[in-house]
Tab-separated table of C-alpha atoms and ligand atoms in Angstrom:
chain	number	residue	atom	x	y	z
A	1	UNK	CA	41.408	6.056	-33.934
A	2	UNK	CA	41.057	5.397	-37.828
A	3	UNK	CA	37.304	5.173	-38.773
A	4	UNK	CA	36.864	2.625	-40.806
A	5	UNK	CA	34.857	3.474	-44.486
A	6	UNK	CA	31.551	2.586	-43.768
A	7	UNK	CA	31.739	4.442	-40.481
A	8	UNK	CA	33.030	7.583	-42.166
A	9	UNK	CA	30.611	7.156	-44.947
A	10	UNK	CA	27.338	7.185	-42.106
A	11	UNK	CA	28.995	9.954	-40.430
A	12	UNK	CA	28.858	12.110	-43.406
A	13	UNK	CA	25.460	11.280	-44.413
A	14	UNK	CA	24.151	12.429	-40.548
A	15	UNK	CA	26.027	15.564	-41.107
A	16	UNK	CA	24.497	16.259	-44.184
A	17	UNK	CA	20.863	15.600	-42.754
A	18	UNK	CA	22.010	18.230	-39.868
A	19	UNK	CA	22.753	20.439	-42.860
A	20	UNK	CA	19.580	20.102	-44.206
A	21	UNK	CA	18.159	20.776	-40.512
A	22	UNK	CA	19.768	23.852	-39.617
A	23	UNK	CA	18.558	24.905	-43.426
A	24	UNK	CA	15.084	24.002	-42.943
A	25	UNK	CA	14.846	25.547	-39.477
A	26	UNK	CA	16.550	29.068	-40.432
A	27	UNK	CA	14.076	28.816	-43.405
A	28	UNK	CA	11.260	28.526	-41.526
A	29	UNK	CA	11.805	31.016	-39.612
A	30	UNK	CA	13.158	33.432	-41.950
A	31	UNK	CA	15.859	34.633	-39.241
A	32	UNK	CA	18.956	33.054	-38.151
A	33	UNK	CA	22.986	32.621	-39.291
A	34	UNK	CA	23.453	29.739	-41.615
A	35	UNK	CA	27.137	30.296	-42.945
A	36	UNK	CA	28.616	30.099	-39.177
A	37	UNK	CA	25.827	27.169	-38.060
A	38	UNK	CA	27.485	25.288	-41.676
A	39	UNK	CA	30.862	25.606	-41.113
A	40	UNK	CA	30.934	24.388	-37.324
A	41	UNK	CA	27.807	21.072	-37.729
A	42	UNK	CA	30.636	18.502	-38.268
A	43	UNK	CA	32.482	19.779	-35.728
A	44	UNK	CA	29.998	20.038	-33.090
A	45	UNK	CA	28.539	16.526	-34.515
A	46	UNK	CA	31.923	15.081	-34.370
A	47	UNK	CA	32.461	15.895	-30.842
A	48	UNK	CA	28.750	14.434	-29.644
A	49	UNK	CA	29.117	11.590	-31.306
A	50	UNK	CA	32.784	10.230	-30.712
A	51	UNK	CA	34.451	12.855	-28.215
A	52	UNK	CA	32.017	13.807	-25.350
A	53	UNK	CA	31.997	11.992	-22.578
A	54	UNK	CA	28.176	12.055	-21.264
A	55	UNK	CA	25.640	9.535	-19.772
A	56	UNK	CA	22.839	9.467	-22.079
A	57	UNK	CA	20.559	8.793	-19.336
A	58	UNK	CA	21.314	11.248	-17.184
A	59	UNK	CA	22.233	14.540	-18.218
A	60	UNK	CA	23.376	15.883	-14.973
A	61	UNK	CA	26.021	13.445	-14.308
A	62	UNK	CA	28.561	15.070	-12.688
A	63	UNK	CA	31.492	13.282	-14.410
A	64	UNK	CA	30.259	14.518	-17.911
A	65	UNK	CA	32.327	16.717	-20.089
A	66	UNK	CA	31.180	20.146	-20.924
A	67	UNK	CA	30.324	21.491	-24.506
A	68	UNK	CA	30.446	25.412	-24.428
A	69	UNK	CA	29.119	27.109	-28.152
A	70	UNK	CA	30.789	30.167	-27.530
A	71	UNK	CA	29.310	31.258	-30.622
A	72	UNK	CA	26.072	30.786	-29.894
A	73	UNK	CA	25.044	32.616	-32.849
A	74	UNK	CA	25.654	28.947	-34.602
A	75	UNK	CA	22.814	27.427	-32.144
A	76	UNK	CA	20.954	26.147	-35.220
A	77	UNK	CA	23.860	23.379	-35.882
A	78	UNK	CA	23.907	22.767	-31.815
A	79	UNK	CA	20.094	21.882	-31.991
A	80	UNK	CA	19.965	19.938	-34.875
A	81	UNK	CA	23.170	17.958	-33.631
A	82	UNK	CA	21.370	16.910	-30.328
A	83	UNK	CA	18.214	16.308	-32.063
A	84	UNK	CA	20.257	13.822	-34.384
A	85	UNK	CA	21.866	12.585	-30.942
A	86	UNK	CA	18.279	12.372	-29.634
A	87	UNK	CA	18.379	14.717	-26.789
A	88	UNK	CA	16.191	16.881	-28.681
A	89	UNK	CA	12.894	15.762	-30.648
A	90	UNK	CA	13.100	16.302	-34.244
A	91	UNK	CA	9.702	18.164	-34.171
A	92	UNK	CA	10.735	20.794	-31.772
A	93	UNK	CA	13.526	22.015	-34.069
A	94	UNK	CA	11.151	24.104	-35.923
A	95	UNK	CA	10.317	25.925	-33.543
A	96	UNK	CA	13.581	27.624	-33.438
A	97	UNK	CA	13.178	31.183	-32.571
A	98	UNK	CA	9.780	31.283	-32.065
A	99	UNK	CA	7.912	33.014	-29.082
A	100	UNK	CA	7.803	30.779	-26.151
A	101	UNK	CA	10.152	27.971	-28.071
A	102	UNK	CA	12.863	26.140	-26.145
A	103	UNK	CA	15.550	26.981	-29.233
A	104	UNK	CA	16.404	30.580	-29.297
A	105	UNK	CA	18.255	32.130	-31.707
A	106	UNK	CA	20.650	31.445	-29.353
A	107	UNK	CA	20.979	29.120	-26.595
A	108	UNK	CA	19.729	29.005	-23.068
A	109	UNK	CA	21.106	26.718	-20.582
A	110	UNK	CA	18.163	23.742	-20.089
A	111	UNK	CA	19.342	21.132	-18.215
A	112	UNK	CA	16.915	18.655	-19.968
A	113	UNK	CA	17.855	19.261	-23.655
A	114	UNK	CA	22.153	19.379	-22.615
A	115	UNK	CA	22.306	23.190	-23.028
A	116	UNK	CA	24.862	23.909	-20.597
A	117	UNK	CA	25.685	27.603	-20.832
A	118	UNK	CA	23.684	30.594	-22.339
A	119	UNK	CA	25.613	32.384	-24.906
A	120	UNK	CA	25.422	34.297	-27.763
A	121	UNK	CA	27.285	37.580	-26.638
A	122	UNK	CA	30.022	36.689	-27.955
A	123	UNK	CA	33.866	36.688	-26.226
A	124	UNK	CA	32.058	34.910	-22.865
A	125	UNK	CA	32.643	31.701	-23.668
A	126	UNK	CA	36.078	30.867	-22.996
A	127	UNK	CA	36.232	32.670	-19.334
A	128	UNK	CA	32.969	30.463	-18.785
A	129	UNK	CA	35.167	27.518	-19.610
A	130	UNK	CA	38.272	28.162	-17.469
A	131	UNK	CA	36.155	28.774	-14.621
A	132	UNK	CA	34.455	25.121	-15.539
A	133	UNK	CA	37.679	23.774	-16.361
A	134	UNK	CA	39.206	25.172	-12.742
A	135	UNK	CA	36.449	23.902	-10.611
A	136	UNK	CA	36.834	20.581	-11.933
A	137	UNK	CA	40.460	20.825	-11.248
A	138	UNK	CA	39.564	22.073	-7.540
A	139	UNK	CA	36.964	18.889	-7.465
A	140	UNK	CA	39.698	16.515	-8.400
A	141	UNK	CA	37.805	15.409	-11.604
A	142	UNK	CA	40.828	14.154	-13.465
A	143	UNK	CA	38.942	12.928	-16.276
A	144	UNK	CA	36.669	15.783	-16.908
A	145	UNK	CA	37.033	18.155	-20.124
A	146	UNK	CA	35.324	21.358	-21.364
A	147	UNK	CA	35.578	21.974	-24.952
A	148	UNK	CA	34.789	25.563	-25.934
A	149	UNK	CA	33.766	26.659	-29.756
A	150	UNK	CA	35.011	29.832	-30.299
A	151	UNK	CA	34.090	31.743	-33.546
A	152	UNK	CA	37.324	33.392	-35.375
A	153	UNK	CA	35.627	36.828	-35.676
A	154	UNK	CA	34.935	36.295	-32.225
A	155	UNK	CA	38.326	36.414	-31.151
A	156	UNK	CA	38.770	40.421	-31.516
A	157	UNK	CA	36.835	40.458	-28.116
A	158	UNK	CA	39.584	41.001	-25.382
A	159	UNK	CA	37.960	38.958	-23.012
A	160	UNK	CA	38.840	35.931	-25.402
A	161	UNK	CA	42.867	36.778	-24.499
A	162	UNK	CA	42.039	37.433	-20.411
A	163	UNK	CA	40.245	34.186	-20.475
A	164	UNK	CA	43.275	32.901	-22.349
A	165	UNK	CA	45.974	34.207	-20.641
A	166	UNK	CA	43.970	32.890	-17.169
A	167	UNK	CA	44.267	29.304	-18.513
A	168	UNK	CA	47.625	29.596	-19.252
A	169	UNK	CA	48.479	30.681	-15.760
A	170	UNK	CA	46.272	27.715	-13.762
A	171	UNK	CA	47.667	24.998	-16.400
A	172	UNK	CA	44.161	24.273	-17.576
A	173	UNK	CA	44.878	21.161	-19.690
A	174	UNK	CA	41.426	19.996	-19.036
A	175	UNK	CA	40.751	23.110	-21.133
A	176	UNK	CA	39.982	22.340	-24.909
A	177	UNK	CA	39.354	25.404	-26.671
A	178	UNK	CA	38.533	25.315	-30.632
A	179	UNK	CA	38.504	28.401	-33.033
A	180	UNK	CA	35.859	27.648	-36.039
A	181	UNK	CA	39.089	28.965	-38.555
A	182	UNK	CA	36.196	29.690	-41.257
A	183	UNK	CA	38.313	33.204	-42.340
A	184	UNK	CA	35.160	35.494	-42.167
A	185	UNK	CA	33.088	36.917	-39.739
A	186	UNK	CA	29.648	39.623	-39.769
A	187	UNK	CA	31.438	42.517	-42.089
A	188	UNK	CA	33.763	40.235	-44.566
A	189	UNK	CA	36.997	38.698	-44.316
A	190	UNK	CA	39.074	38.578	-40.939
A	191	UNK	CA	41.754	39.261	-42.317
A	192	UNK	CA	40.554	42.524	-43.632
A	193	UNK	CA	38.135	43.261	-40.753
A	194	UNK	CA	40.598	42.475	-37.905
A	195	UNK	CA	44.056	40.535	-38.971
A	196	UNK	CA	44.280	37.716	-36.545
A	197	UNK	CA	47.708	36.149	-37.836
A	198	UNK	CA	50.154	34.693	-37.070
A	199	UNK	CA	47.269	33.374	-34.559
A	200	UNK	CA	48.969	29.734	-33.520
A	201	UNK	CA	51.961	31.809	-32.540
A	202	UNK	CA	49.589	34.481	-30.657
A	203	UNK	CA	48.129	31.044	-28.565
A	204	UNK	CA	51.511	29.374	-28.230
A	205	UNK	CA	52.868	32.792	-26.532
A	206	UNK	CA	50.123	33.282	-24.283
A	207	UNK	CA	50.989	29.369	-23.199
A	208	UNK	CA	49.026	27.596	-25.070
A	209	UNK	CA	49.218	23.873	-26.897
A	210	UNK	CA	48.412	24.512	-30.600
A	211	UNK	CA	46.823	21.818	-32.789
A	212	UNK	CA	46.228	23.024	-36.311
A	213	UNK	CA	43.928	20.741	-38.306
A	214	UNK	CA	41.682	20.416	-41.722
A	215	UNK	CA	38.249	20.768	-39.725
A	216	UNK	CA	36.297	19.181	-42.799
A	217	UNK	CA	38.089	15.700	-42.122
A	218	UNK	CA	36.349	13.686	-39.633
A	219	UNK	CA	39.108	11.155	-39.058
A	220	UNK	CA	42.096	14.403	-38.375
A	221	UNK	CA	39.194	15.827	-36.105
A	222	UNK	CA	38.939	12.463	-34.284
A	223	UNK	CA	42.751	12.330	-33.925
A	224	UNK	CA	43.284	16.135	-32.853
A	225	UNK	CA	40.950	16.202	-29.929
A	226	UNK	CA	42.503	12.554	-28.945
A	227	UNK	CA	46.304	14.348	-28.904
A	228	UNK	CA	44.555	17.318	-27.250
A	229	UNK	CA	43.652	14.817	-24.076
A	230	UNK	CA	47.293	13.559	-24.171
A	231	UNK	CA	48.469	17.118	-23.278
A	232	UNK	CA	49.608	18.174	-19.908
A	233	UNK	CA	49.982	21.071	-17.798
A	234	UNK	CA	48.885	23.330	-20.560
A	235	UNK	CA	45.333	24.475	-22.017
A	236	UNK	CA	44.953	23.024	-25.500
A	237	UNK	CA	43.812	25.110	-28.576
A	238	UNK	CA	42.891	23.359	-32.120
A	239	UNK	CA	42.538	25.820	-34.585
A	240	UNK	CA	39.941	23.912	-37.149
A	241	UNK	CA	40.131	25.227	-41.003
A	242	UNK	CA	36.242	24.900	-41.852
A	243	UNK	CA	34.729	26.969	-44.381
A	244	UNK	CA	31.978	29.364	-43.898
A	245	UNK	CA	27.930	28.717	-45.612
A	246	UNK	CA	30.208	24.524	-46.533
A	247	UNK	CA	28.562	22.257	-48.407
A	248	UNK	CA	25.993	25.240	-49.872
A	249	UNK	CA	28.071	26.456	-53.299
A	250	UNK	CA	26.489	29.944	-53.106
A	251	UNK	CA	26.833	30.244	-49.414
A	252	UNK	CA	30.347	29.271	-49.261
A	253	UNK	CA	33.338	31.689	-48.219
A	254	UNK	CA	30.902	34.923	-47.996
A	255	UNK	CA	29.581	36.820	-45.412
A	256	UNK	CA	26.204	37.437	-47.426
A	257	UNK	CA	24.791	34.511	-45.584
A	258	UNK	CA	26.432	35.116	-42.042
A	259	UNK	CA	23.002	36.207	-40.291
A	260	UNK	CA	20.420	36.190	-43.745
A	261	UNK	CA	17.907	32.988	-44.355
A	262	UNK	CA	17.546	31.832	-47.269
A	263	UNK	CA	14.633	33.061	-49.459
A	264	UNK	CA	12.779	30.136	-51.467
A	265	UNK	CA	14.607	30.242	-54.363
A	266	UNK	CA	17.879	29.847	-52.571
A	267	UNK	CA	16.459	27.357	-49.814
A	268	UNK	CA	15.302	24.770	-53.104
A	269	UNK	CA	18.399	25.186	-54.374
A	270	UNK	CA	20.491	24.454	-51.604
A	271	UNK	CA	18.385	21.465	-50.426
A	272	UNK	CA	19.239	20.234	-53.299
A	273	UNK	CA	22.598	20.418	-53.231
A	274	UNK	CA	22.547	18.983	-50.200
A	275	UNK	CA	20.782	15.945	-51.287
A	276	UNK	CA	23.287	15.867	-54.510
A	277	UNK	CA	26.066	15.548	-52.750
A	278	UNK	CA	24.316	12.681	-50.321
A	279	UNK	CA	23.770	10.448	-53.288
A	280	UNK	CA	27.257	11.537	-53.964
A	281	UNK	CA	28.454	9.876	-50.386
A	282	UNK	CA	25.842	6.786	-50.628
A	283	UNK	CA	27.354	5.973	-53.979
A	284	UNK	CA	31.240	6.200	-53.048
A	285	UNK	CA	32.128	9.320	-55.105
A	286	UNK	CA	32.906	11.816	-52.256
B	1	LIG	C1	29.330	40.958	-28.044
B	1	LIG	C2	28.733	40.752	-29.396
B	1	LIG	N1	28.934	41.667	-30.351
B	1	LIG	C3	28.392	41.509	-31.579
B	1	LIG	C4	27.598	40.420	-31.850
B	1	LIG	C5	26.963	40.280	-33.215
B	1	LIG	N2	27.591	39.205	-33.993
B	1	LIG	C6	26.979	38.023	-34.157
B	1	LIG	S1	27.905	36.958	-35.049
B	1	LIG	C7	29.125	38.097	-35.257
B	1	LIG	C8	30.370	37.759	-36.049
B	1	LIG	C9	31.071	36.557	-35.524
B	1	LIG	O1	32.036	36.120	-36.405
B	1	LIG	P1	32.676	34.704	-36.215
B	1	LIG	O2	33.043	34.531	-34.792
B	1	LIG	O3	33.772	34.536	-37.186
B	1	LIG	O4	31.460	33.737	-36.505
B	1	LIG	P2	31.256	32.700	-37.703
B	1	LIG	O5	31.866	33.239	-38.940
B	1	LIG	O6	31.934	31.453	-37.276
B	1	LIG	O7	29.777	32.555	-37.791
B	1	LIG	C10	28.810	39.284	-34.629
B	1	LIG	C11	29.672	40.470	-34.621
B	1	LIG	C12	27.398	39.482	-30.809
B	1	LIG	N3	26.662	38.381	-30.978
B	1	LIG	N4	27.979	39.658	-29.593
């Protein structure tokens, strides 16, 4: 599917008011990981809006695809996306993190707000999806997905390659993992911290479809996860080239911001670029 330009255009401008969001609530709080919750909101938007298939009235339909952040760490962009889907009032979102609040710094499964899985130690994820994906099989739910978010950093956990190398064997292709491809993770580059290349040919050996894609266009995100439902008999991964802190010039492609807020200097500054590059969108230039 091609959007069209005035769909593309109001899908940017909601991703850019989740920006602002997942700024406003780290801010507030004065705790949380912007650069990872930046990099991944169109993504996660992306898939809420035109790849999910859920029942907006009832959240525990049993035919619904799964959404698993396996980087739960990025929770701010998870809660700001459903609150911009509605399954979350806009009110509650600044409450993330504190005492008592609903939106932890990471999420917990509440059936209510579409939190399916609790995560946030990271490497879980994926064995949590093939063990979804595998009971759907088992349930004869041919039309059922789970789409996992993996963080790149987050692949040096071994689990990540049992959980892969499980799929593989079972022929999960209701399996739809994604690696946020943002090249850094908590201590710098991963390259430097823990090489990860070549990783498509590290997924295609362990049996794996490999989708590579520019994460940052909506329309080559719309058409990756459609080719990724055309695939059989094997689990798919789409490796998504995003870039860590986007959108945020001083945030960008640094770990400085992986798991600091920004103070009031920098959260001014960056709703303001934020709001730049909106009337940058609104008037056709971007
Ligand atoms: C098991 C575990 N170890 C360590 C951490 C602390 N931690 C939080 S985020 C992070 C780095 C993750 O990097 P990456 O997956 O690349 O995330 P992104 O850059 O997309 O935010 C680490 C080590 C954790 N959450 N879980």
């Amino acid at each position: 599917m091609k959007l069209s330009k005035k769909e593309e255009t109001q899908l940017m401008l909601d991703i850019f008011d989740i920006k602002e969001d997942i700024l406003k609530m780290i801010y507030r709080s004065q705790s949380g990981h912007p650069g990872g919750s930046l990099s991944c909101a169109n993504l996660i938007y992306i898939l809420y809006k035109n790849v999910l298939k859920l029942k907006p009235e009832e959240p525990q339909w049993k035919e619904r695809d799964y959404f698993i952040l396996s980087k739960g760490h990025a929770a701010p962009a998870l809660y700001a996306v459903l609150s911009k889907i509605g399954f979350i009032d806009k009110d509650k979102l600044m409450t993330l993190r504190a005492y008592n609040s609903e939106l932890q710094g990471h999420p917990i499964k509440n059936e209510k707000l579409r939190i399916e899985i609790i995560t946030g130690s990271l490497g879980m994820g994926l064995s949590i999806g093939v063990g979804c994906a595998l009971s759907a099989k088992l349930d004869k739910k041919k039309d059922k997905y789970v789409y996992v978010l993996l963080g790149d950093g987050e692949l040096n956990e071994g689990a990540i390659w049992e959980a892969a190398m499980s799929a593989a064997h079972y022929n999960l292709d209701n399996l739809i993992a994604i690696i946020d491809r943002n090249g850094f993770q908590i201590d710098g580059s991963t390259e430097e911290i823990m090489a990860l290349e070549p990783l498509a040919s590290k997924w295609k050996s362990f049996g794996w479809e490999v989708i590579e894609l520019d994460g940052s266009n909506l329309s080559e995100l719309i058409k990756g996860f459609n080719r990724a439902k055309k695939v059989i008999k094997k689990p798919i991964l789409i490796i998504s080239y995003l870039i860590k802190g986007a959108d945020v010039s001083f945030m960008e492609n640094t770990r400085l911001f992986h798991g600091r807020p920004p103070n009031k200097e920098e959260f001014v500054a960056a709703m303001g670029e934020l709001e730049f590059l909106k009337d940058e969108i609104r008037e056709g230039r971007l």
